[in-house]
Amino acid sequence: MRHRGKSGIPGLCILLVSLLSAGCEQGGMAELGTYIEQIKSRPAGVIEPLPEIAPVDSFVFEPIGRRDPFVMDRQTTAAVNPDNGLAPDPKRPKEQLESYPLTDLAMVGTLGQDETLWALVRNKEGLIFRAQVGNYLGLNNGQIVEISPDFIRLMEIVADAPGEWRESPQTIPLRKP
């Protein structure tokens, strides 16, 4: 009885690879050769020289007798950041819509009763909240100052620098389906 091992499989693989590669030899190679010869026959272009780079004067910082530029002292801070009385109230309890950035909130409608107009605000999870003038929303202490059927206008208090605050008006337009 003859024993047939795995010795025939490598030979079969080599035969298949050689047959497949033989079929790929001259398909479209003549056109490629002609194209390469056309490109090589073109005259060579001129490459312009690189522009001269002017040397940069170096500067060595000598810290002896100078203040550290990376540390603000109290006098510099007071001069740069005058107290304009504008700052968020850290003791005010946060409202539910203040846990979302404005980009994750959308105005989807309004509700009105008597003289009160509420804005319907949807978060990115699809939950709808009711808000009125005076409520806060967004991550930057944004207080609603106006609600119309087409938009919510709010005023955010944002930091320009440590201890310096400014008001930034924002508008959330009505998102139509």
Coordinates of C-alpha atoms in Angstrom, one line a residue:
M1 CA 0.0 0.0 0.0
R2 CA 1.3 3.4 -1.0
H3 CA 1.2 6.2 1.5
R4 CA 0.1 9.5 0.1
G5 CA 1.2 12.3 2.2
K6 CA 1.0 16.1 1.9
S7 CA 3.9 16.2 -0.5
G8 CA 1.7 16.8 -3.6
I9 CA 0.0 20.0 -2.2
P10 CA 3.0 22.3 -2.6
G11 CA 3.6 21.1 -6.1
L12 CA 0.0 21.7 -7.0
C13 CA 0.1 25.3 -5.5
I14 CA 3.2 26.1 -7.6
L15 CA 1.5 24.8 -10.7
L16 CA -1.6 26.9 -10.1
V17 CA 0.4 30.1 -9.4
S18 CA 2.5 29.7 -12.6
L19 CA -0.7 29.1 -14.7
L20 CA -2.4 32.2 -13.3
S21 CA 0.6 34.4 -13.7
A22 CA 1.1 33.3 -17.3
G23 CA -2.3 34.5 -18.2
C24 CA -1.5 38.0 -16.9
E25 CA 1.7 38.6 -18.9
Q26 CA 1.1 40.7 -22.0
G27 CA -2.4 42.1 -21.3
G28 CA -2.1 45.8 -22.1
M29 CA 1.6 46.0 -21.7
A30 CA 2.2 47.3 -25.3
E31 CA 0.0 50.4 -24.6
L32 CA 1.9 51.0 -21.3
G33 CA 5.3 50.7 -23.1
T34 CA 4.2 53.2 -25.7
Y35 CA 3.0 55.7 -23.1
I36 CA 6.2 55.4 -21.2
E37 CA 8.3 56.1 -24.3
Q38 CA 6.1 59.2 -25.1
I39 CA 6.8 60.6 -21.6
K40 CA 10.5 59.9 -21.8
S41 CA 10.8 61.7 -25.2
R42 CA 9.5 65.0 -23.8
P43 CA 12.1 67.7 -23.1
A44 CA 13.1 68.0 -19.5
G45 CA 11.8 71.0 -17.6
V46 CA 13.8 73.6 -15.7
I47 CA 13.6 73.5 -11.9
E48 CA 13.9 76.9 -10.3
P49 CA 16.4 77.1 -7.4
L50 CA 15.2 77.4 -3.8
P51 CA 14.8 80.9 -2.4
E52 CA 17.4 82.2 0.0
I53 CA 16.3 82.0 3.6
A54 CA 17.3 84.9 5.7
P55 CA 19.0 84.0 9.0
V56 CA 17.0 84.6 12.1
D57 CA 18.6 86.5 15.0
S58 CA 18.7 84.4 18.1
F59 CA 17.7 85.6 21.6
V60 CA 18.9 84.3 24.9
F61 CA 16.6 85.0 27.8
E62 CA 18.5 86.0 30.9
P63 CA 16.1 85.5 33.9
I64 CA 18.3 87.3 36.4
G65 CA 16.4 90.4 37.6
R66 CA 13.3 89.8 35.5
R67 CA 9.9 88.3 36.4
D68 CA 8.9 84.9 35.2
P69 CA 6.8 85.4 32.0
F70 CA 4.8 82.2 32.9
V71 CA 3.6 83.4 36.3
M72 CA 1.1 86.2 36.7
D73 CA 1.5 88.2 39.9
R74 CA -1.4 90.0 41.6
Q75 CA -0.5 93.5 40.3
T76 CA -0.3 92.3 36.7
T77 CA -3.6 90.4 37.0
A78 CA -5.4 93.4 38.5
A79 CA -4.1 95.7 35.7
V80 CA -5.0 93.2 32.9
N81 CA -8.3 92.0 34.4
P82 CA -10.3 94.9 35.8
D83 CA -13.3 93.8 37.8
N84 CA -16.3 94.6 35.7
G85 CA -18.7 93.0 38.2
L86 CA -19.7 90.3 35.7
A87 CA -19.2 86.7 36.9
P88 CA -21.4 83.6 37.1
D89 CA -23.0 82.8 40.5
P90 CA -21.2 79.7 41.8
K91 CA -23.8 79.2 44.5
R92 CA -26.8 79.1 42.0
P93 CA -28.1 75.5 41.7
K94 CA -27.7 74.3 38.1
E95 CA -30.7 73.6 36.0
Q96 CA -31.3 70.4 34.0
L97 CA -30.5 72.0 30.6
E98 CA -27.1 73.3 31.8
S99 CA -25.6 69.9 31.5
Y100 CA -25.7 70.0 27.7
P101 CA -23.6 72.1 25.2
L102 CA -25.7 74.4 23.0
T103 CA -24.8 72.3 20.0
D104 CA -26.7 69.3 21.6
L105 CA -29.9 71.4 22.2
A106 CA -32.6 72.3 19.6
M107 CA -35.7 74.5 19.8
V108 CA -38.6 72.4 18.5
G109 CA -41.5 74.6 19.3
T110 CA -43.3 76.9 21.8
L111 CA -46.2 76.7 24.2
G112 CA -48.2 79.7 25.4
Q113 CA -50.7 80.3 28.1
D114 CA -52.0 83.8 28.9
E115 CA -48.9 86.0 28.7
T116 CA -46.3 83.2 29.3
L117 CA -44.4 81.7 26.4
W118 CA -42.4 78.5 27.0
A119 CA -39.8 77.2 24.6
L120 CA -39.7 73.4 23.9
V121 CA -36.1 72.3 23.8
R122 CA -34.9 68.9 22.7
N123 CA -31.6 67.4 23.8
K124 CA -29.5 64.9 21.8
E125 CA -31.2 61.9 23.5
G126 CA -34.6 63.1 22.2
L127 CA -36.0 64.3 25.5
I128 CA -38.1 67.5 25.4
F129 CA -37.8 70.1 28.1
R130 CA -39.9 73.3 28.7
A131 CA -38.0 76.5 29.4
Q132 CA -39.0 80.1 29.9
V133 CA -37.3 83.5 30.1
G134 CA -34.9 83.5 33.1
N135 CA -34.1 79.8 32.8
Y136 CA -30.5 78.7 32.1
L137 CA -29.2 76.3 29.5
G138 CA -25.8 75.4 28.0
L139 CA -22.5 74.9 29.6
N140 CA -21.6 78.7 29.8
N141 CA -24.2 80.0 32.3
G142 CA -26.5 81.0 29.4
Q143 CA -29.7 82.7 30.7
I144 CA -32.7 82.9 28.4
V145 CA -33.5 86.6 27.8
E146 CA -36.1 86.2 25.0
I147 CA -38.4 83.5 23.5
S148 CA -40.1 84.0 20.2
P149 CA -41.9 81.5 18.0
D150 CA -38.8 81.4 15.8
F151 CA -35.8 81.4 18.2
I152 CA -34.5 81.5 21.8
R153 CA -32.1 84.3 22.6
L154 CA -29.8 83.8 25.6
M155 CA -26.9 85.6 27.2
E156 CA -23.9 83.5 28.2
I157 CA -21.2 84.5 30.6
V158 CA -17.9 83.3 29.3
A159 CA -14.3 83.6 30.6
D160 CA -11.8 85.6 28.5
A161 CA -9.0 85.1 31.0
P162 CA -8.7 83.9 34.6
G163 CA -11.0 86.2 36.6
E164 CA -12.2 88.1 33.5
W165 CA -15.7 87.5 32.2
R166 CA -17.8 88.9 29.3
E167 CA -21.3 88.4 28.0
S168 CA -21.8 86.5 24.8
P169 CA -25.2 86.6 23.1
Q170 CA -26.4 83.3 21.5
T171 CA -29.4 82.3 19.5
I172 CA -31.0 78.9 19.1
P173 CA -33.2 78.9 16.0
L174 CA -36.4 76.9 15.7
R175 CA -35.5 73.6 14.1
K176 CA -38.2 72.7 11.6
P177 CA -38.7 69.0 10.8

